[in-house]
XYZ file of C-alpha atoms in Angstrom:
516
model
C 18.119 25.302 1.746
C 17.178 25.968 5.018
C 13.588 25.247 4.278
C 13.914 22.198 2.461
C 12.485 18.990 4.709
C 14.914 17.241 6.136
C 14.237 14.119 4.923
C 14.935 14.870 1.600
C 18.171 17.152 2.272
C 20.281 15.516 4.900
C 23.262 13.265 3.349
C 20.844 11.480 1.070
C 18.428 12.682 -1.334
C 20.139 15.357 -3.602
C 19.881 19.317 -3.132
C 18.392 19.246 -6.695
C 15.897 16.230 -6.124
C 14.497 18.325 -2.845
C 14.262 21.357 -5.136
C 10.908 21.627 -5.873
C 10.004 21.213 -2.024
C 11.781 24.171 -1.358
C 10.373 26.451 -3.520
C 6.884 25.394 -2.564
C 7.430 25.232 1.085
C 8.911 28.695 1.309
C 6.200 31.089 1.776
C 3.026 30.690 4.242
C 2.491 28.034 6.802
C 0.489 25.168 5.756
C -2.676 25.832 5.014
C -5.976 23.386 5.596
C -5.967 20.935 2.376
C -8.700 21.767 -0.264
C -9.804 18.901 -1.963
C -12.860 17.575 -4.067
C -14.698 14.762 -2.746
C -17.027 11.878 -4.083
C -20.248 12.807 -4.575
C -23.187 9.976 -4.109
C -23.109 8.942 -7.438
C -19.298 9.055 -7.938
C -17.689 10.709 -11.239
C -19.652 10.934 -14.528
C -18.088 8.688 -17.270
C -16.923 11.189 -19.960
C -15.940 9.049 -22.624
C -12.767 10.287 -23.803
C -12.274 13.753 -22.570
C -11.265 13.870 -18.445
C -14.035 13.117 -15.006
C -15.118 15.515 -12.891
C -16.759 15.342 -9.611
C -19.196 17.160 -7.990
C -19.287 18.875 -4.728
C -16.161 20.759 -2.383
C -14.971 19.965 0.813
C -12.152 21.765 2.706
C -10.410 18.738 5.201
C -7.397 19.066 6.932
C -5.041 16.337 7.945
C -5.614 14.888 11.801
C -3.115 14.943 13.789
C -2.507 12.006 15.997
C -1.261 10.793 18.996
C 2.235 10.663 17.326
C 1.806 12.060 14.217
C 3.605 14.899 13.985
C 2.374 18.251 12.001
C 4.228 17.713 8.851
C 3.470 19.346 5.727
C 0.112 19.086 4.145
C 0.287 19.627 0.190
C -0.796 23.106 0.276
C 2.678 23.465 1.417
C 3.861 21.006 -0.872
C 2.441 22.881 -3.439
C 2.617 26.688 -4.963
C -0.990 26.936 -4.432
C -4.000 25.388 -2.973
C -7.223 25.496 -4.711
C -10.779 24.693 -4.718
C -11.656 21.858 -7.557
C -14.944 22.824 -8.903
C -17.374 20.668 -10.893
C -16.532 22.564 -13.435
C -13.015 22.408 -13.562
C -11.103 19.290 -15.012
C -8.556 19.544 -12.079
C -8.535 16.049 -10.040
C -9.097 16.731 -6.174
C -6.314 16.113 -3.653
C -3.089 17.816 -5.654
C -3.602 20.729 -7.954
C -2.026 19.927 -11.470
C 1.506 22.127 -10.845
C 1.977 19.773 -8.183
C 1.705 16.867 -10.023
C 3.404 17.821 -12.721
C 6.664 18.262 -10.410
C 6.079 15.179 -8.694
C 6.088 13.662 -11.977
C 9.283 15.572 -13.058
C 10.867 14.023 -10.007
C 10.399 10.607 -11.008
C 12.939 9.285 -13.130
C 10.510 6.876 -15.061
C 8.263 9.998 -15.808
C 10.802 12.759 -16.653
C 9.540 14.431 -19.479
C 6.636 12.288 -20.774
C 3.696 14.278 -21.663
C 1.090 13.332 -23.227
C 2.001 14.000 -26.716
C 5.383 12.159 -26.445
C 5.025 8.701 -28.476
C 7.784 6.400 -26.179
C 5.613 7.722 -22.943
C 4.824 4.544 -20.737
C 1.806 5.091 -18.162
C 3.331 3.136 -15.490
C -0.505 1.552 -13.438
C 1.808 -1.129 -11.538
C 2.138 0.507 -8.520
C 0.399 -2.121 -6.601
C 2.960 -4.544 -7.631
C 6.149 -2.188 -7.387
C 6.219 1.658 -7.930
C 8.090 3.993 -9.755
C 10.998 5.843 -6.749
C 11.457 9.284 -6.915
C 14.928 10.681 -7.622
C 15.614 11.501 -3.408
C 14.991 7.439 -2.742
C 16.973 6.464 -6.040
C 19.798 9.051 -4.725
C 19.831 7.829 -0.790
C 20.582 4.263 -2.216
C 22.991 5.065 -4.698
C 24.953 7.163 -1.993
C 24.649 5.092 0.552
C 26.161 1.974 -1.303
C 28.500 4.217 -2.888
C 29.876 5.058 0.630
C 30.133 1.717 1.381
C 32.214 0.691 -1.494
C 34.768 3.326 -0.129
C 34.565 3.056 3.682
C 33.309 -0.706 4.291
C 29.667 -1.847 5.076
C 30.384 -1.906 9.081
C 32.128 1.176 9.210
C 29.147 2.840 6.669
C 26.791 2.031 9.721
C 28.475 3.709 12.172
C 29.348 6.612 10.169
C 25.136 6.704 8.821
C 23.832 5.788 12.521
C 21.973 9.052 11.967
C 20.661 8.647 8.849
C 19.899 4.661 9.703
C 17.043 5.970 11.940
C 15.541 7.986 9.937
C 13.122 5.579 8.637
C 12.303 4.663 12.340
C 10.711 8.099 12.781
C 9.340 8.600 9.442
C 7.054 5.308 9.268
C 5.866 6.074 12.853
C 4.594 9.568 11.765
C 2.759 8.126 9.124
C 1.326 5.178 11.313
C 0.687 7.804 14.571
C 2.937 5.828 16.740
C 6.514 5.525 18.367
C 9.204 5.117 16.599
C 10.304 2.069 19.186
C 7.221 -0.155 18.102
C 8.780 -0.160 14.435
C 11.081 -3.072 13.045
C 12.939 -2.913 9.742
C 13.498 -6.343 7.747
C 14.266 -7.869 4.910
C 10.661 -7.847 3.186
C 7.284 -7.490 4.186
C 6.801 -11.264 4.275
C 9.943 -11.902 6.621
C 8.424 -9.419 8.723
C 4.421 -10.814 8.692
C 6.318 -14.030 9.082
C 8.340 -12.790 12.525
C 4.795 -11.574 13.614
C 2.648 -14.623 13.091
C 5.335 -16.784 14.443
C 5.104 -15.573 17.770
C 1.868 -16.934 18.317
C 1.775 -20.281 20.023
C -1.700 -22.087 19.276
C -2.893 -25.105 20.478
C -5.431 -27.784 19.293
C -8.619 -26.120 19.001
C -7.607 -22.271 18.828
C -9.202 -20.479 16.203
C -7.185 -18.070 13.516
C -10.189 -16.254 11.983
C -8.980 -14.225 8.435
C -10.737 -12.350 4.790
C -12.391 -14.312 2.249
C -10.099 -12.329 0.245
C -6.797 -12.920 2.230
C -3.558 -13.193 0.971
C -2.395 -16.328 -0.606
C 1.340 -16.310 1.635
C -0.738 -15.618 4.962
C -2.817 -18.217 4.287
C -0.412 -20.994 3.528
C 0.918 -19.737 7.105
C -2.811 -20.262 8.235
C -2.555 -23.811 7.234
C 0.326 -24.815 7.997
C 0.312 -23.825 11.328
C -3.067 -25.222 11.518
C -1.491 -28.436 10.092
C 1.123 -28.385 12.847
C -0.566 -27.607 16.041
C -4.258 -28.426 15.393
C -5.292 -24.731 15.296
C -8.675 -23.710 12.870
C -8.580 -21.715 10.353
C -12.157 -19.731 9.183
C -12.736 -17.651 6.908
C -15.177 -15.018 8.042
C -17.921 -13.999 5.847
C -18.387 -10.905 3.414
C -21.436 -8.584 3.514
C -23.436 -7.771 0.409
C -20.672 -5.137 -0.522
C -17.784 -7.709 -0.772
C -16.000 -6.750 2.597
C -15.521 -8.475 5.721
C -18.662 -8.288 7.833
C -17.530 -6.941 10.975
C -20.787 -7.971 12.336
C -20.450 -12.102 11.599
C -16.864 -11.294 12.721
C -18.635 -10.684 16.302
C -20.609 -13.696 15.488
C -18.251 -15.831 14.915
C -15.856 -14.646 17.918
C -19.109 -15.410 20.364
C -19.536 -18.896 18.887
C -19.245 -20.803 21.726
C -19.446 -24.302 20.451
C -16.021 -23.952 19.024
C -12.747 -23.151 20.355
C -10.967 -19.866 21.501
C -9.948 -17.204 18.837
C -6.345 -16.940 19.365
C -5.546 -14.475 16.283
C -7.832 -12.206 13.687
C -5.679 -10.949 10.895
C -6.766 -9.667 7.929
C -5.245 -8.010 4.568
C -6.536 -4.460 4.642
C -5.989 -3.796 0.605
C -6.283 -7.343 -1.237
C -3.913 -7.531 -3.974
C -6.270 -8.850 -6.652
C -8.680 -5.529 -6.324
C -9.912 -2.511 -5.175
C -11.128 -3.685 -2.137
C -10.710 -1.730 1.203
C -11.579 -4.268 4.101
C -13.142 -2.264 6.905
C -9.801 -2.048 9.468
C -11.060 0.046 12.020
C -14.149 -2.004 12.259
C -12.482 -4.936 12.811
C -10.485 -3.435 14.726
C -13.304 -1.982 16.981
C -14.639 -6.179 17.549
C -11.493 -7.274 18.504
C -10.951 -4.557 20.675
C -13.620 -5.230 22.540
C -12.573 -9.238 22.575
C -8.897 -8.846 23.766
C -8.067 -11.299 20.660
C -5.084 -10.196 19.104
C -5.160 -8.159 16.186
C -2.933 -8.484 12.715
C -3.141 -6.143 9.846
C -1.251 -6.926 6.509
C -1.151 -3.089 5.096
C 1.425 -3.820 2.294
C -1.037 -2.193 -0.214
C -2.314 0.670 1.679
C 0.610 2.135 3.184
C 1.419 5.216 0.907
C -1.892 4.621 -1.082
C -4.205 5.906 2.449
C -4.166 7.358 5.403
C -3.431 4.324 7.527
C -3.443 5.141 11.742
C -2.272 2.264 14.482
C -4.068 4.219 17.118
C -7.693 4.629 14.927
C -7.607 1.077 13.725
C -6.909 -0.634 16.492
C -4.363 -3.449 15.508
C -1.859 -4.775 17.320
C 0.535 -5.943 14.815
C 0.640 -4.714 11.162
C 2.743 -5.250 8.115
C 4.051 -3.108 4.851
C 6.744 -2.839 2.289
C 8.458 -0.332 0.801
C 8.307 -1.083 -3.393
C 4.915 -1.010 -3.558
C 2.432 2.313 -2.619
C 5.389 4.097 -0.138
C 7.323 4.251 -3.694
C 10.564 2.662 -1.851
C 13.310 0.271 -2.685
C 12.218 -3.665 -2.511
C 13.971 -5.941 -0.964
C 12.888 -3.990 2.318
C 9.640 -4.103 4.918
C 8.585 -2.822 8.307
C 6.421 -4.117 11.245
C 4.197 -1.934 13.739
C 4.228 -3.868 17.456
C 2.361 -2.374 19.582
C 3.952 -1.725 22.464
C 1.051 -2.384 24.938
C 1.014 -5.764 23.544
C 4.513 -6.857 23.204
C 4.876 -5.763 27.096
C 1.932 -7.884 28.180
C 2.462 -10.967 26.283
C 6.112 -11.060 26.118
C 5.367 -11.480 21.650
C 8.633 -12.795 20.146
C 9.356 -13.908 16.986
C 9.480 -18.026 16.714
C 13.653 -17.273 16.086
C 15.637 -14.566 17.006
C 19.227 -13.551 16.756
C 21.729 -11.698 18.259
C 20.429 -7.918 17.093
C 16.642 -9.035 18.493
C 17.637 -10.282 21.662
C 20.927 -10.453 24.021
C 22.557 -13.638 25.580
C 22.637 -12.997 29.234
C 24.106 -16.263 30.608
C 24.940 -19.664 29.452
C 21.333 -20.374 30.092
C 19.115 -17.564 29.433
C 18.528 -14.566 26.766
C 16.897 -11.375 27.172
C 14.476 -9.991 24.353
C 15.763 -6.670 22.836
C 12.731 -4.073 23.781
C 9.812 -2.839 21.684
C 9.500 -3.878 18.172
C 13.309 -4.450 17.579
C 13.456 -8.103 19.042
C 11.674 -8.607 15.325
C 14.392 -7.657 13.658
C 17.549 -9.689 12.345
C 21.007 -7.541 12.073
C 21.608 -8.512 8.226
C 19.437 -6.249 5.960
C 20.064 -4.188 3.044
C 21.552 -1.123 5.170
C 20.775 0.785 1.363
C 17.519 0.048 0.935
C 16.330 1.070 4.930
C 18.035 4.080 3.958
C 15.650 4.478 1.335
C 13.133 3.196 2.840
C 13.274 6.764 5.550
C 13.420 8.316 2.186
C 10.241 7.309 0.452
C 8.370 7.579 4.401
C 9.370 11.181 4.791
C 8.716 11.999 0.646
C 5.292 10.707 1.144
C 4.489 12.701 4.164
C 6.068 15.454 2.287
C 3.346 15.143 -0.484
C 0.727 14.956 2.318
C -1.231 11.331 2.442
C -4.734 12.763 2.847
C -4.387 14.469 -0.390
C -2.769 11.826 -2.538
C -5.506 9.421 -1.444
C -8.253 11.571 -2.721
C -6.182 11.539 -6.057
C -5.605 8.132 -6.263
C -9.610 7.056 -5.184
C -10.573 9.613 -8.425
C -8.286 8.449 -10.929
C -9.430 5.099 -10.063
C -13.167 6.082 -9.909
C -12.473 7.559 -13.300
C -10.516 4.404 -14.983
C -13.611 2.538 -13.305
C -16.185 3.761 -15.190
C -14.130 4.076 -18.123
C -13.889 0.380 -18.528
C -17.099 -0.170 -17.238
C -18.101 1.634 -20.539
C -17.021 -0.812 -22.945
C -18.542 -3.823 -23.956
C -16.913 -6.833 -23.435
C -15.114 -5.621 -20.403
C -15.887 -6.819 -16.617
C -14.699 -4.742 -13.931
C -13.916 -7.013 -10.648
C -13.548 -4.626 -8.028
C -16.194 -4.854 -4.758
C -16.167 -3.151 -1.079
C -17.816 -0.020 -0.141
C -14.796 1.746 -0.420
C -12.345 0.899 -3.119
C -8.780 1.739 -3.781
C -6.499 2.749 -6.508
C -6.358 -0.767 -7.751
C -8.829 -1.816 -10.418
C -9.425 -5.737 -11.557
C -10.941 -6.216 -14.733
C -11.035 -9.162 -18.145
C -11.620 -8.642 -21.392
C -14.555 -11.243 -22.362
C -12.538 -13.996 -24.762
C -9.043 -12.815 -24.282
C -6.846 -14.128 -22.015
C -5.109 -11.957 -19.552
C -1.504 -12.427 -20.665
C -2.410 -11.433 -24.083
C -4.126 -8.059 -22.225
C -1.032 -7.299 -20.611
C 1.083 -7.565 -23.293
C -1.159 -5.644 -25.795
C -1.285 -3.000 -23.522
C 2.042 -2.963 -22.964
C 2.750 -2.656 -26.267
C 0.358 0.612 -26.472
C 2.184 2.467 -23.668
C 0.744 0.978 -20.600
C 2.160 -1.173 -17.313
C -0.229 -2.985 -15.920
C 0.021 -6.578 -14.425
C -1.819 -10.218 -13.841
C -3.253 -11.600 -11.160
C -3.928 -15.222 -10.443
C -7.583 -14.786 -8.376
C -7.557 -18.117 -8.136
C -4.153 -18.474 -6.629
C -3.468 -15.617 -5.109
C -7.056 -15.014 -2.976
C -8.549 -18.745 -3.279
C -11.404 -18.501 -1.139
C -12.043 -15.293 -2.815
C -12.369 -16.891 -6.256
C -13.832 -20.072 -5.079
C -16.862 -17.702 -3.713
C -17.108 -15.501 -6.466
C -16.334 -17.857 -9.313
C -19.536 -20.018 -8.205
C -21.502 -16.746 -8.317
C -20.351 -14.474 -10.985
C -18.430 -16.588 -12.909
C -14.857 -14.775 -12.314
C -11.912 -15.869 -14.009
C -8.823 -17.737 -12.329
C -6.857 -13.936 -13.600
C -7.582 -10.460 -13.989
C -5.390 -7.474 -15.159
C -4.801 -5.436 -12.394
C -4.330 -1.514 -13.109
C -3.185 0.173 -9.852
C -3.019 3.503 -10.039
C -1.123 6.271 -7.678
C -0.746 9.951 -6.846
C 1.580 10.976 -10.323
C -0.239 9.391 -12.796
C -2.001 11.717 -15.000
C -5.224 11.956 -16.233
C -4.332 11.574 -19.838
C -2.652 8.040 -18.794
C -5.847 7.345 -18.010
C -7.428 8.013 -21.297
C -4.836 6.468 -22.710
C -4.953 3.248 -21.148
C -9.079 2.943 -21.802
C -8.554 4.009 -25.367
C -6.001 0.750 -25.282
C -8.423 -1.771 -23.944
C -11.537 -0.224 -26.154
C -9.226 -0.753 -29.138
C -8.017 -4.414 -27.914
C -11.857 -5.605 -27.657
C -12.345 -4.106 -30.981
C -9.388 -6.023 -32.774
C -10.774 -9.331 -30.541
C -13.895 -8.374 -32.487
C -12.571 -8.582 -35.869
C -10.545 -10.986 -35.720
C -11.199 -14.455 -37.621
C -9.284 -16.917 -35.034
C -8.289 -16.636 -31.279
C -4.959 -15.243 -32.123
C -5.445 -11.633 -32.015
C -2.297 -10.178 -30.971
């Protein structure tokens, strides 16, 4: 085993769950990652055979300032490939690939498509399906801890306990230091905002599509101190404008911008807000940066150093396929140095008392972190980091943009269906209503043909999103939101289109309302 990645081999993750690495990784060095890419006028709809897209690109992964050269999925995989036009192969991961990914996911063992209990899992935006090395780490690890003792587990793990450290800094290209572990995302967006201090006046400028918890954090701390909150406008696309964002900074007839932070991924869409742009503007500004990544980390490639932010956000259940009950938080360490950022409470693992009078911050990104966590799950959280460079990043986002390109137009297809999703680029989540159903009755019809999918309350979850858009396009207060990710296969597709065609058929014949 002396080739197997040692994230997935050390005392967590099973020989036999790290398997298929070895056997793929065993041969050359990595080769440059051949993928497909978009063309102009994205995939042609084929109605109910598979997309294809046109053009080939060879692209190899960057490396960073951090980042370090881990395997690419030409290593992952037996063999890299070309995806013509003509070809029904998906770009990113060739189909052998995939189809041991998918055999090392408990909740896809052995579906194929011609097996009847098969259930396409397109909730990975809400909380994905682990592979069996994550499942295995946490089972271990609390299994060790039932024998030994949860302190003593610690000490005897310290190794293994900073794994995840290293692992989410080579997928965000910085130091392990400027990572903190928590207890979720939101305890650790929470430790972030909190150590801002505004003051009457200071503007917190955010997304029109921003994310109903940050916002509530928005107002109440504008409720508290007398702090602003705007919302900065969208271009024609649907994304934040980076250019009224430099607008709005320069306004001089208000007060000072004290924070910009944004939601890169929204959660009721496909929308990719333009993070390096904004990025770039506040940059330029010296106004604090904060990114909430908690649905593109895993899904993209997602770099501290490119984008620009001083402060960003994500979880482990969602795209990184890790345990919940766990998140992480980037600090840069540039900015935690010069303004001496702390959380608005910290404890005896974030900071040291010195004297009967004073403390003393822990360095770097740990004075955000609390001792009491789920010592399993940040286990598993290394896990899922190091399986997802493993896989390779660059190419499981061009097979997650495709699939969802694919289920796009799909839907887009059939009458009586409205596909939500806006930005110039978009993600593997896809919004969409079926004209005269309601969106409960959606989800559970196509969860009764094979298919998770989920609800989200637009006009809850992203108000000033749906207060905009339902003025102007008439968007309901909840969509179904299909998210798709990296193992899904091509016939789940189909096979969740053929369910919605056939629900706004049976809405069609039907006498009453009650369809289902």
């Amino acid at each position: 085993d002396e080739h197997a990645p040692s994230g997935l081999t050390s005392r967590f993750g099973t020989r036999a769950g790290a398997g298929m690495f070895v056997s793929a990784v065993s041969s050359a060095p990595a080769r440059p990652l051949v993928v497909s890419t978009l063309g102009s006028s994205g995939p042609r709809r084929a109605p109910w055979g598979r997309c294809h897209h046109p053009g080939d690109q060879v692209v190899t992964a960057r490396a960073g300032k951090y980042l370090a050269r881990t395997r690419d999925v030409s290593a992952f995989s037996s063999h890299s490939r070309t995806v013509s036009a003509q070809q029904t192969q998906a770009p990113g991961l060739d189909e052998e690939t995939v189809t041991r990914l998918r055999a090392d996911t408990p909740g896809l063992e052995g579906f194929v498509e011609r097996t009847s209990e098969a259930v396409a899992h397109f909730n990975n935006a809400g909380s994905s399906l682990p592979p069996k090395p994550v499942l295995d780490a946490q089972l271990e690890y609390l299994e060790r801890e039932a024998v030994a003792g949860g302190y003593e587990t610690v000490e005897e793990r310290a190794e293994d306990l900073q794994r995840p450290y290293i692992a989410i800094a080579a997928l965000l290209n910085c130091d392990p230091s400027e990572i903190a572990i928590g207890q979720s995302a939101t305890s650790m967006w929470q430790a972030a905002f909190g150590c801002f201090d505004f003051r009457p006046g200071d503007r917190i400028l955010t997304a029109r599509a921003e994310y109903a918890s940050n916002a509530i954090a928005y107002l109440q701390a504008a409720e508290r101190t007398g702090a602003v909150v705007e919302f900065v406008p969208c271009d024609e696309r649907g994304q934040l404008d980076a250019l009224e964002l430099e607008r709005t900074i320069a306004d001089e007839t208000k007060g000072p911008v004290r924070l910009v932070s944004v939601t890169h991924v929204p959660t009721s869409g496909g929308l990719v807000n333009p993070a390096s742009a904004i990025g770039a503007v506040t940059s330029r500004h010296g106004i604090p940066y904060l990114l909430d990544a908690c649905q593109s980390v895993g899904q993209m490639p997602v770099d501290v150093e490119e984008i620009g932010c001083d402060l960003l956000v994500g979880t482990g259940r969602k795209y990184l396929r890790g345990p919940r009950g766990v998140g992480f938080l980037y600090a840069r360490e540039e900015f935690v140095e010069r303004t001496n950022a702390q959380p608005a409470m910290l404890d005896l693992h974030g900071a040291r008392w010195d004297s009967m009078g004073t403390y003393v911050p822990a360095p770097g990104a740990k004075r955000f972190e609390q001792y009491e966590v789920s010592f399993a799950a940040k286990v598993g959280l290394g896990v899922a980091a190091e399986y997802a460079l493993a896989v390779g990043v660059e190419g499981a986002w061009e097979r997650i943009k495709w699939l969802a390109e694919c289920a796009r137009r799909r839907l887009e297809a059939i009458d009586g269906v409205t596909v939500w999703d806006v930005g110039e680029e978009k993600c593997g989540i896809i919004s969409f209503s079926v004209d005269g159903v309601d969106s409960g009755d959606v989800r559970r019809w196509l969860g009764e043909h094979g298919c998770n999918v989920w609800t989200s309350k637009v006009a809850i979850n992203t108000r000033a999103e749906y207060e905009a858009r339902e003025e102007s396009e008439d968007m309901p207060e909840e969509v179904i939101r299909a998210s798709v990710h990296y193992f899904n296969a091509e016939w789940e597709v189909d096979k969740l289109c053929a369910a919605v065609e056939g629900l706004w058929i049976a809405s069609l014949k039907a006498d009453t309302g009650e369809i289902l």
